[in-house]
Amino acid sequence: DVQLVESGGGSVQTGGSLRLSCTTSRHTDSSACTAWFRQAPGKEREGVAALYIGTGGSATSTTYYGDSVKGRFAISQDNAKTTVYLQMNTLKPEDSAVYYCAVKRGLCGSWWRKAYEYNHWGQGTQVTVS
């Protein structure tokens, strides 16, 4: 079974930056969608960003972002395909939440924000912006 471990959360001032990491327990050898979600107290879990990595000789990648983070956050993956990053810049207090990474096989698609589509989740990492 795939296990995900998030790290990199913490406290930062408004306008600052953080980079979250999501490390998988094994190499993903098939196409998969990895997403970052966040959940603030009393709010629903929100899709923040997603990354689709295809397989094969001409593997393609596609990124998706929530409207509230476009232009500020960037999702990427390392060459070993075991860690997905979320670079968060120009942080705002409303970005404060527990951030989770999640993985599902296949495309992210226009439905990437639907949390129930993902069958592997990390334990979450707290981000606080003040």
Short mmCIF file of N, CA and C in Angstrom, two decimals:
data_model
loop_
_atom_site.label_atom_id
_atom_site.label_comp_id
_atom_site.label_asym_id
_atom_site.label_seq_id
_atom_site.Cartn_x
_atom_site.Cartn_y
_atom_site.Cartn_z
N ASP A 1 0.85 -1.19 0.00
CA ASP A 1 0.00 0.00 0.00
C ASP A 1 0.89 1.24 0.00
N VAL A 2 0.44 2.27 -0.70
CA VAL A 2 1.21 3.51 -0.77
C VAL A 2 1.00 4.31 0.50
N GLN A 3 2.09 4.77 1.09
CA GLN A 3 2.01 5.65 2.24
C GLN A 3 2.58 7.01 1.87
N LEU A 4 1.91 8.05 2.33
CA LEU A 4 2.32 9.42 2.03
C LEU A 4 2.69 10.14 3.32
N VAL A 5 3.77 10.89 3.28
CA VAL A 5 4.21 11.64 4.46
C VAL A 5 4.46 13.08 4.04
N GLU A 6 3.71 14.00 4.65
CA GLU A 6 3.91 15.42 4.38
C GLU A 6 4.90 16.01 5.37
N SER A 7 5.59 17.04 4.94
CA SER A 7 6.49 17.79 5.81
C SER A 7 6.62 19.20 5.27
N GLY A 8 7.20 20.08 6.08
CA GLY A 8 7.47 21.42 5.62
C GLY A 8 6.53 22.48 6.14
N GLY A 9 5.51 22.06 6.86
CA GLY A 9 4.60 23.05 7.41
C GLY A 9 5.25 23.86 8.53
N GLY A 10 4.55 24.90 8.96
CA GLY A 10 5.08 25.72 10.04
C GLY A 10 4.35 27.05 10.11
N SER A 11 4.94 27.96 10.83
CA SER A 11 4.36 29.30 10.99
C SER A 11 5.20 30.30 10.22
N VAL A 12 4.51 31.21 9.55
CA VAL A 12 5.19 32.20 8.72
C VAL A 12 4.38 33.48 8.74
N GLN A 13 5.04 34.59 8.51
CA GLN A 13 4.34 35.86 8.45
C GLN A 13 3.71 36.07 7.08
N THR A 14 2.71 36.92 7.04
CA THR A 14 2.06 37.28 5.79
C THR A 14 3.10 37.74 4.76
N GLY A 15 2.97 37.20 3.55
CA GLY A 15 3.92 37.52 2.49
C GLY A 15 5.10 36.57 2.40
N GLY A 16 5.23 35.69 3.39
CA GLY A 16 6.33 34.75 3.40
C GLY A 16 6.09 33.53 2.52
N SER A 17 7.03 32.61 2.57
CA SER A 17 6.97 31.41 1.73
C SER A 17 7.23 30.15 2.56
N LEU A 18 6.68 29.06 2.09
CA LEU A 18 6.95 27.74 2.64
C LEU A 18 6.96 26.75 1.49
N ARG A 19 7.69 25.67 1.65
CA ARG A 19 7.64 24.58 0.68
C ARG A 19 7.26 23.30 1.39
N LEU A 20 6.13 22.75 0.99
CA LEU A 20 5.67 21.48 1.54
C LEU A 20 6.19 20.33 0.67
N SER A 21 6.45 19.22 1.33
CA SER A 21 6.89 18.01 0.62
C SER A 21 5.94 16.87 0.93
N CYS A 22 5.69 16.06 -0.07
CA CYS A 22 4.88 14.85 0.09
C CYS A 22 5.71 13.69 -0.45
N THR A 23 6.16 12.84 0.44
CA THR A 23 7.02 11.73 0.03
C THR A 23 6.23 10.44 0.05
N THR A 24 6.33 9.69 -1.04
CA THR A 24 5.61 8.42 -1.13
C THR A 24 6.51 7.28 -0.68
N SER A 25 5.88 6.20 -0.26
CA SER A 25 6.64 5.06 0.27
C SER A 25 7.28 4.24 -0.83
N ARG A 26 6.81 4.43 -2.06
CA ARG A 26 7.40 3.71 -3.16
C ARG A 26 7.27 4.51 -4.43
N HIS A 27 8.08 4.18 -5.40
CA HIS A 27 8.04 4.85 -6.69
C HIS A 27 6.72 4.58 -7.37
N THR A 28 6.14 5.61 -7.93
CA THR A 28 4.88 5.47 -8.66
C THR A 28 5.21 5.11 -10.10
N ASP A 29 4.94 3.87 -10.46
CA ASP A 29 5.34 3.41 -11.78
C ASP A 29 4.20 3.45 -12.79
N SER A 30 3.12 3.99 -12.42
CA SER A 30 2.02 4.18 -13.37
C SER A 30 1.55 5.62 -13.27
N SER A 31 0.81 6.02 -14.27
CA SER A 31 0.35 7.39 -14.26
C SER A 31 -0.52 7.63 -13.04
N ALA A 32 -0.35 8.79 -12.45
CA ALA A 32 -1.06 9.07 -11.21
C ALA A 32 -1.26 10.57 -11.07
N CYS A 33 -2.25 10.90 -10.31
CA CYS A 33 -2.53 12.29 -9.97
C CYS A 33 -2.21 12.48 -8.49
N THR A 34 -1.36 13.42 -8.19
CA THR A 34 -1.06 13.79 -6.81
C THR A 34 -1.59 15.18 -6.55
N ALA A 35 -2.32 15.34 -5.48
CA ALA A 35 -2.94 16.63 -5.19
C ALA A 35 -2.63 17.08 -3.77
N TRP A 36 -2.69 18.36 -3.59
CA TRP A 36 -2.64 18.96 -2.26
C TRP A 36 -4.02 19.52 -1.94
N PHE A 37 -4.51 19.17 -0.77
CA PHE A 37 -5.75 19.71 -0.26
C PHE A 37 -5.43 20.46 1.04
N ARG A 38 -6.35 21.29 1.47
CA ARG A 38 -6.20 21.93 2.76
C ARG A 38 -7.56 22.03 3.44
N GLN A 39 -7.49 22.05 4.75
CA GLN A 39 -8.72 22.17 5.52
C GLN A 39 -8.48 23.04 6.72
N ALA A 40 -9.25 24.12 6.79
CA ALA A 40 -9.20 25.02 7.93
C ALA A 40 -10.33 24.65 8.88
N PRO A 41 -10.22 25.00 10.16
CA PRO A 41 -11.28 24.67 11.13
C PRO A 41 -12.63 25.18 10.68
N GLY A 42 -13.63 24.29 10.70
CA GLY A 42 -14.98 24.67 10.35
C GLY A 42 -15.24 24.80 8.87
N LYS A 43 -14.24 24.47 8.04
CA LYS A 43 -14.42 24.59 6.59
C LYS A 43 -14.25 23.23 5.93
N GLU A 44 -14.76 23.12 4.71
CA GLU A 44 -14.63 21.90 3.95
C GLU A 44 -13.21 21.77 3.41
N ARG A 45 -12.83 20.51 3.13
CA ARG A 45 -11.52 20.27 2.53
C ARG A 45 -11.51 20.86 1.12
N GLU A 46 -10.47 21.61 0.82
CA GLU A 46 -10.39 22.36 -0.43
C GLU A 46 -9.21 21.88 -1.27
N GLY A 47 -9.45 21.66 -2.54
CA GLY A 47 -8.36 21.30 -3.44
C GLY A 47 -7.50 22.53 -3.72
N VAL A 48 -6.20 22.40 -3.53
CA VAL A 48 -5.28 23.51 -3.71
C VAL A 48 -4.55 23.42 -5.05
N ALA A 49 -3.98 22.26 -5.32
CA ALA A 49 -3.22 22.06 -6.55
C ALA A 49 -3.12 20.57 -6.84
N ALA A 50 -2.90 20.23 -8.08
CA ALA A 50 -2.75 18.83 -8.46
C ALA A 50 -1.76 18.72 -9.61
N LEU A 51 -1.14 17.55 -9.67
CA LEU A 51 -0.13 17.29 -10.69
C LEU A 51 -0.37 15.91 -11.27
N TYR A 52 -0.51 15.86 -12.58
CA TYR A 52 -0.64 14.57 -13.27
C TYR A 52 0.67 14.28 -13.97
N ILE A 53 1.21 13.12 -13.71
CA ILE A 53 2.41 12.67 -14.39
C ILE A 53 2.06 11.42 -15.19
N GLY A 54 2.23 11.50 -16.52
CA GLY A 54 1.99 10.34 -17.35
C GLY A 54 3.19 9.42 -17.33
N THR A 55 3.13 8.35 -18.05
CA THR A 55 4.23 7.39 -18.12
C THR A 55 4.62 7.19 -19.58
N GLY A 56 5.72 6.50 -19.78
CA GLY A 56 6.16 6.24 -21.14
C GLY A 56 7.29 7.15 -21.54
N GLY A 57 7.76 6.95 -22.77
CA GLY A 57 8.91 7.71 -23.25
C GLY A 57 8.65 9.19 -23.36
N SER A 58 7.43 9.56 -23.62
CA SER A 58 7.13 11.00 -23.73
C SER A 58 6.13 11.38 -22.65
N ALA A 59 6.52 11.07 -21.43
CA ALA A 59 5.62 11.32 -20.31
C ALA A 59 5.27 12.80 -20.24
N THR A 60 4.01 13.06 -20.09
CA THR A 60 3.55 14.44 -19.99
C THR A 60 3.16 14.74 -18.55
N SER A 61 3.15 16.00 -18.23
CA SER A 61 2.69 16.42 -16.92
C SER A 61 1.73 17.58 -17.08
N THR A 62 0.77 17.61 -16.23
CA THR A 62 -0.24 18.68 -16.25
C THR A 62 -0.46 19.14 -14.83
N THR A 63 -0.55 20.43 -14.64
CA THR A 63 -0.79 20.99 -13.31
C THR A 63 -2.15 21.67 -13.27
N TYR A 64 -2.71 21.67 -12.07
CA TYR A 64 -4.01 22.29 -11.82
C TYR A 64 -3.88 23.11 -10.53
N TYR A 65 -4.57 24.22 -10.49
CA TYR A 65 -4.54 25.07 -9.31
C TYR A 65 -5.92 25.60 -8.97
N GLY A 66 -6.16 25.73 -7.69
CA GLY A 66 -7.37 26.41 -7.25
C GLY A 66 -7.25 27.90 -7.52
N ASP A 67 -8.37 28.55 -7.72
CA ASP A 67 -8.37 29.96 -8.08
C ASP A 67 -7.68 30.82 -7.01
N SER A 68 -7.83 30.44 -5.76
CA SER A 68 -7.30 31.28 -4.69
C SER A 68 -5.77 31.22 -4.58
N VAL A 69 -5.13 30.26 -5.26
CA VAL A 69 -3.68 30.12 -5.13
C VAL A 69 -2.94 30.30 -6.45
N LYS A 70 -3.68 30.49 -7.53
CA LYS A 70 -3.02 30.66 -8.84
C LYS A 70 -2.06 31.84 -8.81
N GLY A 71 -0.88 31.61 -9.35
CA GLY A 71 0.13 32.66 -9.38
C GLY A 71 0.96 32.76 -8.11
N ARG A 72 0.54 32.06 -7.05
CA ARG A 72 1.28 32.12 -5.79
C ARG A 72 1.88 30.76 -5.42
N PHE A 73 1.20 29.69 -5.75
CA PHE A 73 1.64 28.34 -5.42
C PHE A 73 2.10 27.62 -6.68
N ALA A 74 3.03 26.70 -6.49
CA ALA A 74 3.50 25.88 -7.61
C ALA A 74 3.71 24.45 -7.14
N ILE A 75 3.18 23.51 -7.91
CA ILE A 75 3.32 22.09 -7.58
C ILE A 75 4.33 21.48 -8.54
N SER A 76 5.18 20.60 -8.03
CA SER A 76 6.20 19.97 -8.86
C SER A 76 6.58 18.62 -8.27
N GLN A 77 7.35 17.86 -9.01
CA GLN A 77 7.78 16.54 -8.57
C GLN A 77 9.27 16.38 -8.79
N ASP A 78 9.94 15.63 -7.93
CA ASP A 78 11.36 15.38 -8.13
C ASP A 78 11.58 14.33 -9.20
N ASN A 79 12.82 14.23 -9.68
CA ASN A 79 13.12 13.31 -10.78
C ASN A 79 12.91 11.86 -10.41
N ALA A 80 13.07 11.55 -9.14
CA ALA A 80 12.88 10.16 -8.70
C ALA A 80 11.41 9.78 -8.60
N LYS A 81 10.54 10.78 -8.75
CA LYS A 81 9.09 10.55 -8.71
C LYS A 81 8.63 10.00 -7.36
N THR A 82 9.33 10.36 -6.31
CA THR A 82 8.90 9.91 -4.99
C THR A 82 8.46 11.06 -4.11
N THR A 83 8.70 12.28 -4.53
CA THR A 83 8.32 13.44 -3.72
C THR A 83 7.65 14.49 -4.59
N VAL A 84 6.54 14.98 -4.11
CA VAL A 84 5.82 16.08 -4.76
C VAL A 84 5.90 17.28 -3.82
N TYR A 85 6.20 18.42 -4.40
CA TYR A 85 6.38 19.64 -3.63
C TYR A 85 5.23 20.61 -3.88
N LEU A 86 4.97 21.43 -2.90
CA LEU A 86 4.07 22.55 -3.06
C LEU A 86 4.81 23.79 -2.57
N GLN A 87 5.28 24.59 -3.51
CA GLN A 87 5.93 25.84 -3.16
C GLN A 87 4.86 26.90 -2.98
N MET A 88 4.83 27.50 -1.81
CA MET A 88 3.80 28.48 -1.49
C MET A 88 4.47 29.82 -1.24
N ASN A 89 4.13 30.78 -2.07
CA ASN A 89 4.69 32.12 -1.96
C ASN A 89 3.60 33.14 -1.66
N THR A 90 4.00 34.30 -1.21
CA THR A 90 3.07 35.38 -0.90
C THR A 90 1.90 34.87 -0.07
N LEU A 91 2.23 34.20 1.01
CA LEU A 91 1.21 33.58 1.84
C LEU A 91 0.34 34.62 2.53
N LYS A 92 -0.92 34.25 2.71
CA LYS A 92 -1.91 35.11 3.34
C LYS A 92 -2.48 34.39 4.55
N PRO A 93 -3.05 35.13 5.50
CA PRO A 93 -3.67 34.46 6.66
C PRO A 93 -4.73 33.43 6.26
N GLU A 94 -5.44 33.68 5.18
CA GLU A 94 -6.47 32.73 4.74
C GLU A 94 -5.90 31.44 4.17
N ASP A 95 -4.59 31.38 3.99
CA ASP A 95 -3.95 30.12 3.58
C ASP A 95 -3.70 29.19 4.77
N SER A 96 -3.94 29.68 5.98
CA SER A 96 -3.72 28.86 7.17
C SER A 96 -4.68 27.67 7.17
N ALA A 97 -4.13 26.49 7.33
CA ALA A 97 -4.93 25.27 7.31
C ALA A 97 -4.00 24.08 7.54
N VAL A 98 -4.61 22.91 7.69
CA VAL A 98 -3.85 21.67 7.62
C VAL A 98 -3.81 21.27 6.15
N TYR A 99 -2.61 21.03 5.65
CA TYR A 99 -2.43 20.67 4.25
C TYR A 99 -2.18 19.17 4.15
N TYR A 100 -2.89 18.53 3.23
CA TYR A 100 -2.80 17.10 3.00
C TYR A 100 -2.39 16.83 1.56
N CYS A 101 -1.58 15.82 1.35
CA CYS A 101 -1.38 15.35 -0.01
C CYS A 101 -2.16 14.05 -0.19
N ALA A 102 -2.54 13.81 -1.43
CA ALA A 102 -3.37 12.66 -1.75
C ALA A 102 -3.01 12.18 -3.15
N VAL A 103 -3.19 10.90 -3.38
CA VAL A 103 -2.83 10.28 -4.65
C VAL A 103 -3.97 9.41 -5.16
N LYS A 104 -4.17 9.44 -6.46
CA LYS A 104 -5.09 8.50 -7.09
C LYS A 104 -4.47 8.09 -8.42
N ARG A 105 -4.81 6.92 -8.89
CA ARG A 105 -4.31 6.47 -10.20
C ARG A 105 -5.02 7.21 -11.32
N GLY A 106 -4.30 7.38 -12.41
CA GLY A 106 -4.91 7.96 -13.59
C GLY A 106 -4.92 9.47 -13.60
N LEU A 107 -5.75 10.01 -14.47
CA LEU A 107 -5.80 11.44 -14.71
C LEU A 107 -6.31 12.20 -13.49
N CYS A 108 -5.88 13.47 -13.42
CA CYS A 108 -6.48 14.37 -12.44
C CYS A 108 -7.85 14.79 -12.97
N GLY A 109 -7.85 15.30 -14.20
CA GLY A 109 -9.08 15.71 -14.83
C GLY A 109 -9.68 16.94 -14.19
N SER A 110 -10.79 17.37 -14.81
CA SER A 110 -11.46 18.57 -14.32
C SER A 110 -12.08 18.33 -12.94
N TRP A 111 -12.15 17.07 -12.52
CA TRP A 111 -12.72 16.71 -11.22
C TRP A 111 -11.66 16.54 -10.14
N TRP A 112 -10.47 17.11 -10.34
CA TRP A 112 -9.36 16.87 -9.43
C TRP A 112 -9.63 17.36 -8.01
N ARG A 113 -10.56 18.29 -7.85
CA ARG A 113 -10.85 18.82 -6.53
C ARG A 113 -11.70 17.89 -5.66
N LYS A 114 -12.23 16.85 -6.23
CA LYS A 114 -13.13 15.97 -5.47
C LYS A 114 -12.32 15.03 -4.59
N ALA A 115 -12.33 15.28 -3.31
CA ALA A 115 -11.49 14.54 -2.37
C ALA A 115 -11.81 13.05 -2.36
N TYR A 116 -13.06 12.67 -2.58
CA TYR A 116 -13.44 11.26 -2.51
C TYR A 116 -12.82 10.44 -3.64
N GLU A 117 -12.27 11.10 -4.65
CA GLU A 117 -11.63 10.38 -5.75
C GLU A 117 -10.28 9.79 -5.34
N TYR A 118 -9.70 10.28 -4.27
CA TYR A 118 -8.34 9.90 -3.89
C TYR A 118 -8.38 8.78 -2.85
N ASN A 119 -7.55 7.78 -3.05
CA ASN A 119 -7.58 6.63 -2.14
C ASN A 119 -6.34 6.53 -1.25
N HIS A 120 -5.41 7.46 -1.36
CA HIS A 120 -4.26 7.48 -0.46
C HIS A 120 -4.08 8.90 0.04
N TRP A 121 -3.93 9.02 1.36
CA TRP A 121 -3.82 10.33 1.99
C TRP A 121 -2.67 10.33 2.99
N GLY A 122 -2.04 11.50 3.13
CA GLY A 122 -1.06 11.68 4.19
C GLY A 122 -1.75 12.13 5.47
N GLN A 123 -0.95 12.34 6.50
CA GLN A 123 -1.49 12.68 7.81
C GLN A 123 -1.72 14.17 7.98
N GLY A 124 -1.18 14.97 7.08
CA GLY A 124 -1.38 16.41 7.13
C GLY A 124 -0.25 17.15 7.81
N THR A 125 -0.07 18.40 7.42
CA THR A 125 0.93 19.26 8.05
C THR A 125 0.32 20.65 8.20
N GLN A 126 0.51 21.24 9.36
CA GLN A 126 -0.13 22.52 9.68
C GLN A 126 0.65 23.68 9.08
N VAL A 127 -0.08 24.58 8.46
CA VAL A 127 0.48 25.84 7.97
C VAL A 127 -0.28 26.97 8.64
N THR A 128 0.46 27.88 9.29
CA THR A 128 -0.15 29.01 9.96
C THR A 128 0.50 30.29 9.44
N VAL A 129 -0.33 31.19 8.94
CA VAL A 129 0.15 32.47 8.41
C VAL A 129 -0.45 33.58 9.27
N SER A 130 0.40 34.42 9.83
CA SER A 130 -0.10 35.49 10.69
C SER A 130 0.47 36.85 10.31
#
